[in-house]
mmCIF file of C-alpha atoms in Angstrom:
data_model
loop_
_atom_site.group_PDB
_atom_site.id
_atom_site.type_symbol
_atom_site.label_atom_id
_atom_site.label_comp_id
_atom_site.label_asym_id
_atom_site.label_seq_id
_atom_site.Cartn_x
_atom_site.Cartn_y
_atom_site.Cartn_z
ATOM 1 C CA UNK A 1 -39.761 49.628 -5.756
ATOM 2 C CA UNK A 2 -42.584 47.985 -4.635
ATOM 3 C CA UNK A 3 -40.748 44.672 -4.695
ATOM 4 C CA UNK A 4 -37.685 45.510 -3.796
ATOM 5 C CA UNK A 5 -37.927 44.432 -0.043
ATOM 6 C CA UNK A 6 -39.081 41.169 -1.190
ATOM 7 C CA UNK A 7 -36.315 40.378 -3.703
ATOM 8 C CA UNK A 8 -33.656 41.362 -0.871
ATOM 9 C CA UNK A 9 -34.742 39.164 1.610
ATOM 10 C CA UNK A 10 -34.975 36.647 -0.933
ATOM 11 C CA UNK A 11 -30.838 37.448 -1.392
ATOM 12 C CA UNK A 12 -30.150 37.569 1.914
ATOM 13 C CA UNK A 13 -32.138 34.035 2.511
ATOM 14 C CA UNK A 14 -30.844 32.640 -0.624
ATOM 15 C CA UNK A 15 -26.904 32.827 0.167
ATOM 16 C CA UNK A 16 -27.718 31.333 3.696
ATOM 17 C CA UNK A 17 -30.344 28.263 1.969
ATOM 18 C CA UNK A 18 -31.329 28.455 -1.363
ATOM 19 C CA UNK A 19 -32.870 25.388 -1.269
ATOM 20 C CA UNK A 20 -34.932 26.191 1.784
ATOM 21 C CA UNK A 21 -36.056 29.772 0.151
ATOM 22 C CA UNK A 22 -37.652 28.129 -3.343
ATOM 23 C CA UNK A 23 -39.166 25.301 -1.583
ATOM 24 C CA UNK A 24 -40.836 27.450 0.804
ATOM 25 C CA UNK A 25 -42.213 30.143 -1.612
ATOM 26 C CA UNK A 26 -42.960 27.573 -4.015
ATOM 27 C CA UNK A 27 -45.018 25.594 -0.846
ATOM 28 C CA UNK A 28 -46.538 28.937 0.040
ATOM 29 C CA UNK A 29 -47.626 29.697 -3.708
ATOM 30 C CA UNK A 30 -49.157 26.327 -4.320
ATOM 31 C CA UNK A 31 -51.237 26.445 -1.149
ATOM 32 C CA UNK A 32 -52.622 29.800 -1.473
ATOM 33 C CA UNK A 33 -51.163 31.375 1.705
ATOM 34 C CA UNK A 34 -49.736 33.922 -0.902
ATOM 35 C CA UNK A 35 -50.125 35.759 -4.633
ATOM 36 C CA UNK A 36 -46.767 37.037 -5.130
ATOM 37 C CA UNK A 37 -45.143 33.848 -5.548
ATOM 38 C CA UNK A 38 -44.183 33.338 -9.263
ATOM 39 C CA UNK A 39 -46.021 30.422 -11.077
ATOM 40 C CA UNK A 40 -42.167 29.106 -11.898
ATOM 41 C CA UNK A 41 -41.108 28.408 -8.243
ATOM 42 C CA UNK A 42 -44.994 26.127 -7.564
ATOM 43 C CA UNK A 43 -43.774 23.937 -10.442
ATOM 44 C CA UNK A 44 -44.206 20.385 -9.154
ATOM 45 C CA UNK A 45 -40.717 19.379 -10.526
ATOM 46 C CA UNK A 46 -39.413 22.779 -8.991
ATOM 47 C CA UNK A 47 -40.824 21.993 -5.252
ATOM 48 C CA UNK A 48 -39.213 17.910 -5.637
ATOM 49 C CA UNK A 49 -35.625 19.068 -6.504
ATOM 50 C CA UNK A 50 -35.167 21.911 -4.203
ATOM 51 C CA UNK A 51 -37.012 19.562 -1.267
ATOM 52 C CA UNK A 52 -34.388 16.959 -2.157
ATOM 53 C CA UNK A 53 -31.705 19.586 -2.142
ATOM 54 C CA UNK A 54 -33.057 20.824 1.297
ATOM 55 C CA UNK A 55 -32.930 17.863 2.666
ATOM 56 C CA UNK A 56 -29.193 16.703 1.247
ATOM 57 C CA UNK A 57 -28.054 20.601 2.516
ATOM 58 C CA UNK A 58 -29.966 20.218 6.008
ATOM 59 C CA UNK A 59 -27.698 17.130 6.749
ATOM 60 C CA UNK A 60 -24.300 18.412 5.287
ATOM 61 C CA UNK A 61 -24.985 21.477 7.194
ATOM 62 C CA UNK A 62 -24.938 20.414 10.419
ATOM 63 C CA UNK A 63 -21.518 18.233 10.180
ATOM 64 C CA UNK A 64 -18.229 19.883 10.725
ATOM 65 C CA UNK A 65 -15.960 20.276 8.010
ATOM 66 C CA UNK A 66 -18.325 19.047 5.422
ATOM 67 C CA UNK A 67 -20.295 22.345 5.610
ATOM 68 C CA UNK A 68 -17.414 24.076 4.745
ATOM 69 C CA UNK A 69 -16.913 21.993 1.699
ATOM 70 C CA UNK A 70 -20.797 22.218 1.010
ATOM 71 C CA UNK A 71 -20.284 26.328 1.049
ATOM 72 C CA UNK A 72 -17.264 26.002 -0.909
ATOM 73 C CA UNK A 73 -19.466 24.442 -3.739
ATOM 74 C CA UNK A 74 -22.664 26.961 -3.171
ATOM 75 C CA UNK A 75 -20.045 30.239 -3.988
ATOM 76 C CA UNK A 76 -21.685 29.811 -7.246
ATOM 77 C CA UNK A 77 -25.213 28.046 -6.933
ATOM 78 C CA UNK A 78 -26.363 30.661 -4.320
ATOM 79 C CA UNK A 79 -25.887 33.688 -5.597
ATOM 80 C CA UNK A 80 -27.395 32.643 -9.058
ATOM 81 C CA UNK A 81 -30.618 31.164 -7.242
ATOM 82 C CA UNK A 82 -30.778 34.566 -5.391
ATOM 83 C CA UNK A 83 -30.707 36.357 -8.637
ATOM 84 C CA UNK A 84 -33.238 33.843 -10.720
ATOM 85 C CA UNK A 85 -35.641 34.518 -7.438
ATOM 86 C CA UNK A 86 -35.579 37.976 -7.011
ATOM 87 C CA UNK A 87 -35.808 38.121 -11.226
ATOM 88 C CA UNK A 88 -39.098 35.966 -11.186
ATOM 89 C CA UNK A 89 -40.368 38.506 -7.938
ATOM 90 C CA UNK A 90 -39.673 41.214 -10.417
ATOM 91 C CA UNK A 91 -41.419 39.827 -13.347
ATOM 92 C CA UNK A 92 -41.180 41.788 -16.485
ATOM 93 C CA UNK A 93 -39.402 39.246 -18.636
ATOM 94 C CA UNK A 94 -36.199 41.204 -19.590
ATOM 95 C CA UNK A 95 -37.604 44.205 -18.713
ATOM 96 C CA UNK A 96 -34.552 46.578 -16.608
ATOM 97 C CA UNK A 97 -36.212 46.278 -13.247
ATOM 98 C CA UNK A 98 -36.282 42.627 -13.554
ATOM 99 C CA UNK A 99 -32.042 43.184 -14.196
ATOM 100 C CA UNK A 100 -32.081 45.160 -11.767
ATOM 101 C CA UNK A 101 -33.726 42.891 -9.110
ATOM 102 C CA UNK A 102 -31.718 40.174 -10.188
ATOM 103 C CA UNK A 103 -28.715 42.082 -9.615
ATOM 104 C CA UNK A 104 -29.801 42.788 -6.493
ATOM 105 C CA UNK A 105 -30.594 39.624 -5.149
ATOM 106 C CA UNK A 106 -27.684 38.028 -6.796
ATOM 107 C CA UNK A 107 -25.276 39.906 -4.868
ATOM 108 C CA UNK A 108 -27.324 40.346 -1.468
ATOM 109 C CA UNK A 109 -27.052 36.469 -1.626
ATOM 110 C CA UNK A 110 -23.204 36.558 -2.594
ATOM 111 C CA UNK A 111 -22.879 39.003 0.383
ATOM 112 C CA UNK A 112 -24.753 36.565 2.868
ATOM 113 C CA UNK A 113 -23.187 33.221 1.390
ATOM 114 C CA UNK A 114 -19.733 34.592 2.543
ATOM 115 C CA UNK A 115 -20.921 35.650 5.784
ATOM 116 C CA UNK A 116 -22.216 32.497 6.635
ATOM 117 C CA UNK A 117 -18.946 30.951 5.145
ATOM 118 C CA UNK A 118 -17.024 32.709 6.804
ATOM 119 C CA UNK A 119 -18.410 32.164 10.127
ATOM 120 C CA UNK A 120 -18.966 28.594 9.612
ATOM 121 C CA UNK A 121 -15.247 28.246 9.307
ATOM 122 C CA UNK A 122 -14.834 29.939 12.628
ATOM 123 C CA UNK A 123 -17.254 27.466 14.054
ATOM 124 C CA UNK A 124 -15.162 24.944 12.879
ATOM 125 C CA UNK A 125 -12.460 25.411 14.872
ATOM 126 C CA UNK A 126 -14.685 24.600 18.111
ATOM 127 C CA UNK A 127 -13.724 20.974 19.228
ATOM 128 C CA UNK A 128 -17.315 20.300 19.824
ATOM 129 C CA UNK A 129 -19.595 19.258 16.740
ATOM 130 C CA UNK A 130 -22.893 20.543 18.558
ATOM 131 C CA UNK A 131 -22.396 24.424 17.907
ATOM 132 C CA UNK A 132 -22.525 23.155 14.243
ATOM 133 C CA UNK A 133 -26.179 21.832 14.858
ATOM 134 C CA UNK A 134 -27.411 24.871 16.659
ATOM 135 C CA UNK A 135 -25.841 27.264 13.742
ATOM 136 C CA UNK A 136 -27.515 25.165 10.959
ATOM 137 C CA UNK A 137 -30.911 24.691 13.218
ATOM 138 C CA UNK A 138 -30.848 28.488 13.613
ATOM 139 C CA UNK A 139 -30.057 29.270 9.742
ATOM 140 C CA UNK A 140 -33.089 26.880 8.930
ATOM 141 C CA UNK A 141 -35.544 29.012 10.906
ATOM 142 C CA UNK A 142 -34.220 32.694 10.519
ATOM 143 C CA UNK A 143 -34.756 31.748 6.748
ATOM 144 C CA UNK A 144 -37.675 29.951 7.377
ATOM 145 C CA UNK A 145 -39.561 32.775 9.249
ATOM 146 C CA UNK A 146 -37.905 35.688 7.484
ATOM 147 C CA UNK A 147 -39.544 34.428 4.045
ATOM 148 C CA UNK A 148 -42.828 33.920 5.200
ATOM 149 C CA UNK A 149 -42.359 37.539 6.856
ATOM 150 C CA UNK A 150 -41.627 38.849 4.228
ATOM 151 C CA UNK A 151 -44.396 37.638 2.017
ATOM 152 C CA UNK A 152 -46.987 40.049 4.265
ATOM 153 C CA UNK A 153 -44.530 43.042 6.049
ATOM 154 C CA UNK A 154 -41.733 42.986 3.063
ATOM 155 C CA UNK A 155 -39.941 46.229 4.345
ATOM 156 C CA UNK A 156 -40.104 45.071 7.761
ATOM 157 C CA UNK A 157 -38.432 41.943 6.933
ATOM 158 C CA UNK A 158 -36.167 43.734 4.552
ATOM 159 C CA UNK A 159 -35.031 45.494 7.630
ATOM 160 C CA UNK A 160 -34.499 42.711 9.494
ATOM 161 C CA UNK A 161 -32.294 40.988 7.111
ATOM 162 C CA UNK A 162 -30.432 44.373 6.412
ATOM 163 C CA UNK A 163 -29.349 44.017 9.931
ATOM 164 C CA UNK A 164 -28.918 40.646 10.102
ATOM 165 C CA UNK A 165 -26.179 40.811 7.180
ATOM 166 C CA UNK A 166 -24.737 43.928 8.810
ATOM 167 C CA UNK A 167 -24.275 42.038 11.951
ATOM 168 C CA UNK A 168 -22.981 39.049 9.606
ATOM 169 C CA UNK A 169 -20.487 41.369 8.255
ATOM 170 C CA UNK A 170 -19.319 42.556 11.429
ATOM 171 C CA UNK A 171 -18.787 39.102 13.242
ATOM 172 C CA UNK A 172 -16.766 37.725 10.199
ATOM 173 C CA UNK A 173 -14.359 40.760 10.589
ATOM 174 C CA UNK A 174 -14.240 40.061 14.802
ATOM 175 C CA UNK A 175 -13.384 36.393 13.785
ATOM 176 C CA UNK A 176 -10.896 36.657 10.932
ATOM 177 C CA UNK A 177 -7.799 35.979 12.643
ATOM 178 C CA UNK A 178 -9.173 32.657 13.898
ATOM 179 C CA UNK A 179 -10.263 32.126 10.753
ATOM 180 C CA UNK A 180 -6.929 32.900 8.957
ATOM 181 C CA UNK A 181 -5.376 30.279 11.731
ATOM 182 C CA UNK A 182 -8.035 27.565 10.684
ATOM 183 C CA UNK A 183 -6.737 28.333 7.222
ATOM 184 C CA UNK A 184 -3.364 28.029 7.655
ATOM 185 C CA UNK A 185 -3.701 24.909 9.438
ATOM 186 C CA UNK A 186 -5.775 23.475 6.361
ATOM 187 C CA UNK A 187 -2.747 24.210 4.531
ATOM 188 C CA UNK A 188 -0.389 22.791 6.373
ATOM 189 C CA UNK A 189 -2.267 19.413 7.197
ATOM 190 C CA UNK A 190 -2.728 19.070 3.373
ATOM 191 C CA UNK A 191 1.172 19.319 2.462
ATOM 192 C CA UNK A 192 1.241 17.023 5.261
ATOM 193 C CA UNK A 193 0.077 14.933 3.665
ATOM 194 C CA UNK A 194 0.835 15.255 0.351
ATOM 195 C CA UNK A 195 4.645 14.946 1.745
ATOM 196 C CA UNK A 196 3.311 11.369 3.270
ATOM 197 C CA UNK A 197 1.885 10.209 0.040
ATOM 198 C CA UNK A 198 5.453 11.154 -1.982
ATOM 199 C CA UNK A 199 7.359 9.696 0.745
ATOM 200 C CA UNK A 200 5.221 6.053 0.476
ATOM 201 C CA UNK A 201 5.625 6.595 -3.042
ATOM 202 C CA UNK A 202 9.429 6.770 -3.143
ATOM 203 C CA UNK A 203 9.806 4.148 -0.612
ATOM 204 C CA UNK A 204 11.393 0.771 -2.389
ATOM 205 C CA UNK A 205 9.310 -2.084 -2.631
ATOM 206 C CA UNK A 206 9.999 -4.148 0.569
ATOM 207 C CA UNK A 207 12.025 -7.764 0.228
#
């Protein structure tokens, strides 16, 4: 129980920036701001690849369209680094809480990844690219600060990103049907132009 606030603000942060979440604990657990930090996440190797990652994610994140693609790709990767975190908060190797908090973060992440999907595709459908930047650029610090909250007032934080997701949820649902008409004109772009590309290929070779 004790570590249960942690390892869902971990989820939450993970499914919005994994990358972001291990590379700040890790940063956090190497320089001694804090002793919960597990000795896996201040590997040297660890805090390279997820500051690579970061980096990669902070500039795919902020361009329309390709964030959408990026999220398509993280379905998976972000709910599995929200469970390996909140397993290594739990310690315990194999022990049931350490299941248990996996579980937990693993699906608090899925839960947030989807939210922040979904209203990234909503974004999307502004003309504008800047409301892109100021999503991502918000994202980047909620998760930023949240962590580091957490790490000293974990239930706190834990409430915080309890509402947060809440609110997530909520704004998703407001926004679906301009979602669904983002969707639909997805579709319908792509059998444009797959028509296009049968079309050129059935032409006969001019002269």
């Amino acid at each position: 129980m004790s570590v249960l606030p942690l390892v869902f603000t971990s989820g939450w942060a993970s499914g919005i920036n994994a990358y972001a979440v291990v590379l700040l604990l890790g940063l956090l657990g190497v320089t001694g701001v804090s002793d919960e930090v597990p000795a896996a996440l201040e590997r040297p190797d660890v805090l390279i690849a997820a500051a690579v990652l970061f980096v990669v994610e902070a500039i795919a994140d902020k361009v329309p369209y390709v964030d959408s693609v990026w999220d398509a790709v993280h379905t998976v990767v972000r709910p599995i680094a929200g469970g390996v975190v909140a397993a290594l908060l739990a310690g315990h190797d194999g022990s049931l809480p350490q299941l248990a908090a996996g579980a937990v973060g693993g699906s608090t992440a899925l839960v947030s990844h989807l939210v922040k999907a979904g209203t990234r595709i909503a974004v999307n459908t502004s003309p504008e690219p800047a409301s892109n930047i100021v999503v991502s650029l918000a994202e980047d610090l909620g998760v930023a600060g949240l962590i580091a909250f957490a790490l000293f007032h974990p239930w706190i934080a834990a409430g915080i990103a309890a509402a947060l997701l809440f609110a997530g949820v909520a704004v998703v649902i407001l926004l679906w049907s301009r979602i669904r008409r983002y969707l639909r004109r997805r579709r319908a772009r792509r059998a444009e132009k797959r028509l296009a590309a049968a079309d050129a290929g059935a032409a006969p070779p001019a002269g």
